[in-house]
Amino acid sequence: MTGEAGRLGIIAGSGMLPVYVADAARAAGEDPFIFPLKNEADQRWSGFDHAVISVGDMRQLASLIKKHDIKRVVMSGAVKKRPNFNEIHFNLRFLVKLPFAVKTLLSGGDDAVLKMVIQLIEAQGCRVVGAHEIAPQLLAETGPLGHQAPNEDDRRDIAAAMAAAEALGRLDVGQGAVSVGGRIVALEGVEGTDKMLERVAELRAEGRISAKRRGVLVKLCKPQQDIRADLPTIGQSTIDRVAAAGLAGVAVQAGRALLLQREETLKRADAAGIFVFGLDLEM
Amino acid sequence: MTGEAGRLGIIAGSGMLPVYVADAARAAGEDPFIFPLKNEADQRWSGFDHAVISVGDMRQLASLIKKHDIKRVVMSGAVKKRPNFNEIHFNLRFLVKLPFAVKTLLSGGDDAVLKMVIQLIEAQGCRVVGAHEIAPQLLAETGPLGHQAPNEDDRRDIAAAMAAAEALGRLDVGQGAVSVGGRIVALEGVEGTDKMLERVAELRAEGRISAKRRGVLVKLCKPQQDIRADLPTIGQSTIDRVAAAGLAGVAVQAGRALLLQREETLKRADAAGIFVFGLDLEM
């Protein structure tokens, strides 16, 4: 497989997703090369060939891609901090796109930035593939994924939060929205899903969100997003925060969201009486 | 004036706005009757005829409206907590609208709830008037209101945040959005403008928002909102938080936003090098 398709490179941000992708790749007979991102990656990579790179260092990435004959690249994990201008290093292929790249880094939403990074990597002669292509077992399926299922109130909240998440996605702001009793109470910005859920928990504790209605979190792809990067992801920490926020559950789009540590995550959801639901949406 | 138009009632939530409205009414020869809202109003009302009421107590409000011959009512100030079902007390006129009212209270955005409250008050034979009709001097005018004016970068941020605030308003979620370097970084939900700005300050401190771009706050009316309630409001605390978030300024719609403690607020903005700008939008 390595011979025909070239070696697989995995750019690793924070969280467990890069580990699952790397393990899945190895299980499929690949010998992945890992690029843990400096100040972002938070897992140990001693079991894999790896080289730490800085987020803005396209020059080093390009040189390592060439040196290790990498032909496919997966981007996985979260990146909290965008590079400043003085942290961006480039090669000649990158140089022609520099003004566009700097503008996007400064003004674009996450989706615009990720599309740019995909273009830059592919300009190095690599193909960018999605984490879900390497680890398809992480994709959420249709319907209730654990023991709980949304009731009628929850379904109304799902519909409301979906409409909000879609509007948010079109603006390239964030992927998540929370509805409680049919009312949108929080939208995800740069702070991310976890921080938004902590905010909901605080508003609930202050009595600013009804204690009598549970509510749901919906995370959706942005309508225009390249699904090779930044698919909505849920894991154990999401479930813990959904529970702390007093929500009834979380809904994602089946086939367009990743469920990490599936068994543990669903066990934790079941124990907390929280549903995890895969929405069957028309493409 | 009292004779012809009936006595003016002022429902007072938190913050200074109710005080300005009451002072402006008195200056115009009115003898306003104040309804400070229990657990919400935070100013002293000893200088005015007043009676504290609970947020959900339409029955008491209706009875006081009748007793004091109140014919016009202003709703002013913030209300953080919606009443629970067991805190709602009603009279006969209210009873016919109860199922609709409860549903709106539970599921509606702020605008839906305020429209309902307006309907309920007007069902008592009162006219609801806007705070800006009583205190028109509070309305923001067109252009730079202090010494600072937005530069070209700021104008781009204003345009981006306006588009986001409009989308947010259509969803009846919130009025405010923050753009930094053309990128939307935060949208206001139930937490309100101040908390959103504190979040932006935190994201800035963590390096998750560029330190090199300032950015702006835009607060807009929701497209469908009744402007007699909940006009976007800015005051000294807004300016302090805009400064702490490292933003360049704040823009509101001229004629559709209230500027509280005008002199002190603009003095503070000038001292911090922050612009306060009234947008001239086509209605």
PDB file of N, CA, C and O in Angstrom, chain A residues 211-252:
ATOM      1  N   ALA A 211     -34.481  25.600  34.262  1.00  0.00           N
ATOM      2  CA  ALA A 211     -33.997  24.353  34.856  1.00  0.00           C
ATOM      3  C   ALA A 211     -34.896  23.193  34.457  1.00  0.00           C
ATOM      4  O   ALA A 211     -34.559  22.032  34.656  1.00  0.00           O
ATOM      5  N   LYS A 212     -36.066  23.534  33.885  1.00  0.00           N
ATOM      6  CA  LYS A 212     -37.059  22.486  33.629  1.00  0.00           C
ATOM      7  C   LYS A 212     -37.006  21.933  32.215  1.00  0.00           C
ATOM      8  O   LYS A 212     -37.728  21.010  31.875  1.00  0.00           O
ATOM      9  N   ARG A 213     -36.206  22.535  31.377  1.00  0.00           N
ATOM     10  CA  ARG A 213     -36.060  22.044  30.018  1.00  0.00           C
ATOM     11  C   ARG A 213     -34.633  21.574  29.838  1.00  0.00           C
ATOM     12  O   ARG A 213     -33.715  22.262  30.271  1.00  0.00           O
ATOM     13  N   ARG A 214     -34.425  20.457  29.214  1.00  0.00           N
ATOM     14  CA  ARG A 214     -33.065  19.948  29.100  1.00  0.00           C
ATOM     15  C   ARG A 214     -32.320  20.589  27.936  1.00  0.00           C
ATOM     16  O   ARG A 214     -31.414  21.368  28.139  1.00  0.00           O
ATOM     17  N   GLY A 215     -32.718  20.291  26.683  1.00  0.00           N
ATOM     18  CA  GLY A 215     -32.043  20.917  25.546  1.00  0.00           C
ATOM     19  C   GLY A 215     -30.991  20.022  24.910  1.00  0.00           C
ATOM     20  O   GLY A 215     -30.653  18.955  25.435  1.00  0.00           O
ATOM     21  N   VAL A 216     -30.501  20.440  23.752  1.00  0.00           N
ATOM     22  CA  VAL A 216     -29.534  19.632  23.013  1.00  0.00           C
ATOM     23  C   VAL A 216     -28.407  20.474  22.420  1.00  0.00           C
ATOM     24  O   VAL A 216     -28.555  21.666  22.187  1.00  0.00           O
ATOM     25  N   LEU A 217     -27.298  19.783  22.189  1.00  0.00           N
ATOM     26  CA  LEU A 217     -26.185  20.327  21.402  1.00  0.00           C
ATOM     27  C   LEU A 217     -26.258  19.715  20.013  1.00  0.00           C
ATOM     28  O   LEU A 217     -26.418  18.500  19.883  1.00  0.00           O
ATOM     29  N   VAL A 218     -26.171  20.558  18.991  1.00  0.00           N
ATOM     30  CA  VAL A 218     -26.025  20.061  17.621  1.00  0.00           C
ATOM     31  C   VAL A 218     -24.700  20.565  17.065  1.00  0.00           C
ATOM     32  O   VAL A 218     -24.369  21.738  17.211  1.00  0.00           O
ATOM     33  N   LYS A 219     -23.924  19.657  16.478  1.00  0.00           N
ATOM     34  CA  LYS A 219     -22.702  20.045  15.778  1.00  0.00           C
ATOM     35  C   LYS A 219     -22.819  19.617  14.324  1.00  0.00           C
ATOM     36  O   LYS A 219     -23.082  18.445  14.041  1.00  0.00           O
ATOM     37  N   LEU A 220     -22.658  20.569  13.409  1.00  0.00           N
ATOM     38  CA  LEU A 220     -22.797  20.273  11.974  1.00  0.00           C
ATOM     39  C   LEU A 220     -21.578  20.769  11.211  1.00  0.00           C
ATOM     40  O   LEU A 220     -20.960  21.767  11.593  1.00  0.00           O
ATOM     41  N   CYS A 221     -21.273  20.076  10.109  1.00  0.00           N
ATOM     42  CA  CYS A 221     -20.330  20.612   9.132  1.00  0.00           C
ATOM     43  C   CYS A 221     -20.820  21.964   8.651  1.00  0.00           C
ATOM     44  O   CYS A 221     -22.025  22.188   8.547  1.00  0.00           O
ATOM     45  N   LYS A 222     -19.889  22.839   8.329  1.00  0.00           N
ATOM     46  CA  LYS A 222     -20.287  24.061   7.635  1.00  0.00           C
ATOM     47  C   LYS A 222     -20.710  23.690   6.217  1.00  0.00           C
ATOM     48  O   LYS A 222     -20.071  22.831   5.596  1.00  0.00           O
ATOM     49  N   PRO A 223     -21.785  24.299   5.692  1.00  0.00           N
ATOM     50  CA  PRO A 223     -22.306  23.862   4.391  1.00  0.00           C
ATOM     51  C   PRO A 223     -21.236  23.840   3.294  1.00  0.00           C
ATOM     52  O   PRO A 223     -21.241  22.966   2.452  1.00  0.00           O
ATOM     53  N   GLN A 224     -20.325  24.802   3.336  1.00  0.00           N
ATOM     54  CA  GLN A 224     -19.341  24.938   2.261  1.00  0.00           C
ATOM     55  C   GLN A 224     -18.016  24.256   2.590  1.00  0.00           C
ATOM     56  O   GLN A 224     -17.079  24.322   1.836  1.00  0.00           O
ATOM     57  N   GLN A 225     -17.938  23.575   3.750  1.00  0.00           N
ATOM     58  CA  GLN A 225     -16.611  23.141   4.192  1.00  0.00           C
ATOM     59  C   GLN A 225     -16.077  21.936   3.428  1.00  0.00           C
ATOM     60  O   GLN A 225     -16.834  21.122   2.891  1.00  0.00           O
ATOM     61  N   ASP A 226     -14.764  21.862   3.335  1.00  0.00           N
ATOM     62  CA  ASP A 226     -14.086  20.709   2.769  1.00  0.00           C
ATOM     63  C   ASP A 226     -14.073  19.635   3.846  1.00  0.00           C
ATOM     64  O   ASP A 226     -13.487  19.836   4.912  1.00  0.00           O
ATOM     65  N   ILE A 227     -14.720  18.495   3.590  1.00  0.00           N
ATOM     66  CA  ILE A 227     -14.853  17.517   4.680  1.00  0.00           C
ATOM     67  C   ILE A 227     -13.562  16.761   4.942  1.00  0.00           C
ATOM     68  O   ILE A 227     -13.494  15.947   5.855  1.00  0.00           O
ATOM     69  N   ARG A 228     -12.507  17.075   4.189  1.00  0.00           N
ATOM     70  CA  ARG A 228     -11.229  16.457   4.497  1.00  0.00           C
ATOM     71  C   ARG A 228     -10.579  17.084   5.734  1.00  0.00           C
ATOM     72  O   ARG A 228      -9.580  16.592   6.236  1.00  0.00           O
ATOM     73  N   ALA A 229     -11.114  18.189   6.186  1.00  0.00           N
ATOM     74  CA  ALA A 229     -10.543  18.823   7.373  1.00  0.00           C
ATOM     75  C   ALA A 229     -11.670  19.190   8.325  1.00  0.00           C
ATOM     76  O   ALA A 229     -12.740  19.610   7.893  1.00  0.00           O
ATOM     77  N   ASP A 230     -11.419  19.003   9.616  1.00  0.00           N
ATOM     78  CA  ASP A 230     -12.281  19.578  10.631  1.00  0.00           C
ATOM     79  C   ASP A 230     -13.708  19.058  10.617  1.00  0.00           C
ATOM     80  O   ASP A 230     -14.658  19.827  10.783  1.00  0.00           O
ATOM     81  N   LEU A 231     -13.892  17.742  10.453  1.00  0.00           N
ATOM     82  CA  LEU A 231     -15.241  17.193  10.658  1.00  0.00           C
ATOM     83  C   LEU A 231     -15.616  17.404  12.128  1.00  0.00           C
ATOM     84  O   LEU A 231     -14.768  17.303  13.013  1.00  0.00           O
ATOM     85  N   PRO A 232     -16.900  17.706  12.406  1.00  0.00           N
ATOM     86  CA  PRO A 232     -17.328  17.815  13.809  1.00  0.00           C
ATOM     87  C   PRO A 232     -16.958  16.539  14.566  1.00  0.00           C
ATOM     88  O   PRO A 232     -17.107  15.439  14.039  1.00  0.00           O
ATOM     89  N   THR A 233     -16.464  16.708  15.773  1.00  0.00           N
ATOM     90  CA  THR A 233     -15.955  15.590  16.555  1.00  0.00           C
ATOM     91  C   THR A 233     -16.586  15.609  17.940  1.00  0.00           C
ATOM     92  O   THR A 233     -16.731  16.675  18.544  1.00  0.00           O
ATOM     93  N   ILE A 234     -16.995  14.440  18.432  1.00  0.00           N
ATOM     94  CA  ILE A 234     -17.436  14.349  19.822  1.00  0.00           C
ATOM     95  C   ILE A 234     -16.727  13.197  20.504  1.00  0.00           C
ATOM     96  O   ILE A 234     -16.391  12.194  19.877  1.00  0.00           O
ATOM     97  N   GLY A 235     -16.480  13.370  21.787  1.00  0.00           N
ATOM     98  CA  GLY A 235     -15.801  12.345  22.560  1.00  0.00           C
ATOM     99  C   GLY A 235     -16.250  12.417  24.008  1.00  0.00           C
ATOM    100  O   GLY A 235     -17.266  13.041  24.325  1.00  0.00           O
ATOM    101  N   GLN A 236     -15.486  11.789  24.877  1.00  0.00           N
ATOM    102  CA  GLN A 236     -15.879  11.714  26.287  1.00  0.00           C
ATOM    103  C   GLN A 236     -16.012  13.092  26.935  1.00  0.00           C
ATOM    104  O   GLN A 236     -16.915  13.325  27.730  1.00  0.00           O
ATOM    105  N   SER A 237     -15.092  13.996  26.584  1.00  0.00           N
ATOM    106  CA  SER A 237     -15.148  15.311  27.229  1.00  0.00           C
ATOM    107  C   SER A 237     -16.399  16.075  26.766  1.00  0.00           C
ATOM    108  O   SER A 237     -16.974  16.863  27.515  1.00  0.00           O
ATOM    109  N   THR A 238     -16.815  15.812  25.516  1.00  0.00           N
ATOM    110  CA  THR A 238     -18.062  16.439  25.060  1.00  0.00           C
ATOM    111  C   THR A 238     -19.227  15.945  25.913  1.00  0.00           C
ATOM    112  O   THR A 238     -20.063  16.744  26.367  1.00  0.00           O
ATOM    113  N   ILE A 239     -19.279  14.631  26.123  1.00  0.00           N
ATOM    114  CA  ILE A 239     -20.380  14.045  26.901  1.00  0.00           C
ATOM    115  C   ILE A 239     -20.388  14.616  28.321  1.00  0.00           C
ATOM    116  O   ILE A 239     -21.439  14.998  28.855  1.00  0.00           O
ATOM    117  N   ASP A 240     -19.207  14.706  28.935  1.00  0.00           N
ATOM    118  CA  ASP A 240     -19.129  15.241  30.302  1.00  0.00           C
ATOM    119  C   ASP A 240     -19.690  16.660  30.357  1.00  0.00           C
ATOM    120  O   ASP A 240     -20.414  17.021  31.289  1.00  0.00           O
ATOM    121  N   ARG A 241     -19.345  17.464  29.359  1.00  0.00           N
ATOM    122  CA  ARG A 241     -19.809  18.863  29.371  1.00  0.00           C
ATOM    123  C   ARG A 241     -21.283  18.975  29.002  1.00  0.00           C
ATOM    124  O   ARG A 241     -21.984  19.860  29.490  1.00  0.00           O
ATOM    125  N   VAL A 242     -21.754  18.097  28.122  1.00  0.00           N
ATOM    126  CA  VAL A 242     -23.189  18.054  27.798  1.00  0.00           C
ATOM    127  C   VAL A 242     -23.978  17.732  29.072  1.00  0.00           C
ATOM    128  O   VAL A 242     -25.006  18.350  29.366  1.00  0.00           O
ATOM    129  N   ALA A 243     -23.441  16.780  29.852  1.00  0.00           N
ATOM    130  CA  ALA A 243     -24.109  16.399  31.106  1.00  0.00           C
ATOM    131  C   ALA A 243     -24.073  17.554  32.101  1.00  0.00           C
ATOM    132  O   ALA A 243     -25.092  17.890  32.718  1.00  0.00           O
ATOM    133  N   ALA A 244     -22.916  18.198  32.234  1.00  0.00           N
ATOM    134  CA  ALA A 244     -22.783  19.294  33.190  1.00  0.00           C
ATOM    135  C   ALA A 244     -23.690  20.474  32.815  1.00  0.00           C
ATOM    136  O   ALA A 244     -24.147  21.219  33.689  1.00  0.00           O
ATOM    137  N   ALA A 245     -23.955  20.626  31.517  1.00  0.00           N
ATOM    138  CA  ALA A 245     -24.829  21.711  31.055  1.00  0.00           C
ATOM    139  C   ALA A 245     -26.303  21.345  31.198  1.00  0.00           C
ATOM    140  O   ALA A 245     -27.178  22.148  30.873  1.00  0.00           O
ATOM    141  N   GLY A 246     -26.570  20.124  31.665  1.00  0.00           N
ATOM    142  CA  GLY A 246     -27.954  19.698  31.871  1.00  0.00           C
ATOM    143  C   GLY A 246     -28.689  19.370  30.588  1.00  0.00           C
ATOM    144  O   GLY A 246     -29.920  19.323  30.574  1.00  0.00           O
ATOM    145  N   LEU A 247     -27.950  19.144  29.505  1.00  0.00           N
ATOM    146  CA  LEU A 247     -28.604  18.866  28.222  1.00  0.00           C
ATOM    147  C   LEU A 247     -29.035  17.400  28.139  1.00  0.00           C
ATOM    148  O   LEU A 247     -28.484  16.534  28.823  1.00  0.00           O
ATOM    149  N   ALA A 248     -30.014  17.134  27.257  1.00  0.00           N
ATOM    150  CA  ALA A 248     -30.515  15.773  27.089  1.00  0.00           C
ATOM    151  C   ALA A 248     -29.634  14.961  26.158  1.00  0.00           C
ATOM    152  O   ALA A 248     -29.618  13.735  26.233  1.00  0.00           O
ATOM    153  N   GLY A 249     -28.904  15.643  25.265  1.00  0.00           N
ATOM    154  CA  GLY A 249     -28.077  14.881  24.345  1.00  0.00           C
ATOM    155  C   GLY A 249     -27.407  15.728  23.298  1.00  0.00           C
ATOM    156  O   GLY A 249     -27.457  16.958  23.336  1.00  0.00           O
ATOM    157  N   VAL A 250     -26.768  15.015  22.364  1.00  0.00           N
ATOM    158  CA  VAL A 250     -26.031  15.674  21.290  1.00  0.00           C
ATOM    159  C   VAL A 250     -26.386  14.995  19.976  1.00  0.00           C
ATOM    160  O   VAL A 250     -26.520  13.770  19.913  1.00  0.00           O
ATOM    161  N   ALA A 251     -26.576  15.807  18.936  1.00  0.00           N
ATOM    162  CA  ALA A 251     -26.884  15.272  17.608  1.00  0.00           C
ATOM    163  C   ALA A 251     -25.850  15.783  16.605  1.00  0.00           C
ATOM    164  O   ALA A 251     -25.446  16.945  16.654  1.00  0.00           O
ATOM    165  N   VAL A 252     -25.410  14.868  15.747  1.00  0.00           N
ATOM    166  CA  VAL A 252     -24.463  15.209  14.689  1.00  0.00           C
ATOM    167  C   VAL A 252     -25.000  14.614  13.387  1.00  0.00           C
ATOM    168  O   VAL A 252     -25.951  13.834  13.392  1.00  0.00           O
TER     169      VAL A 252
END
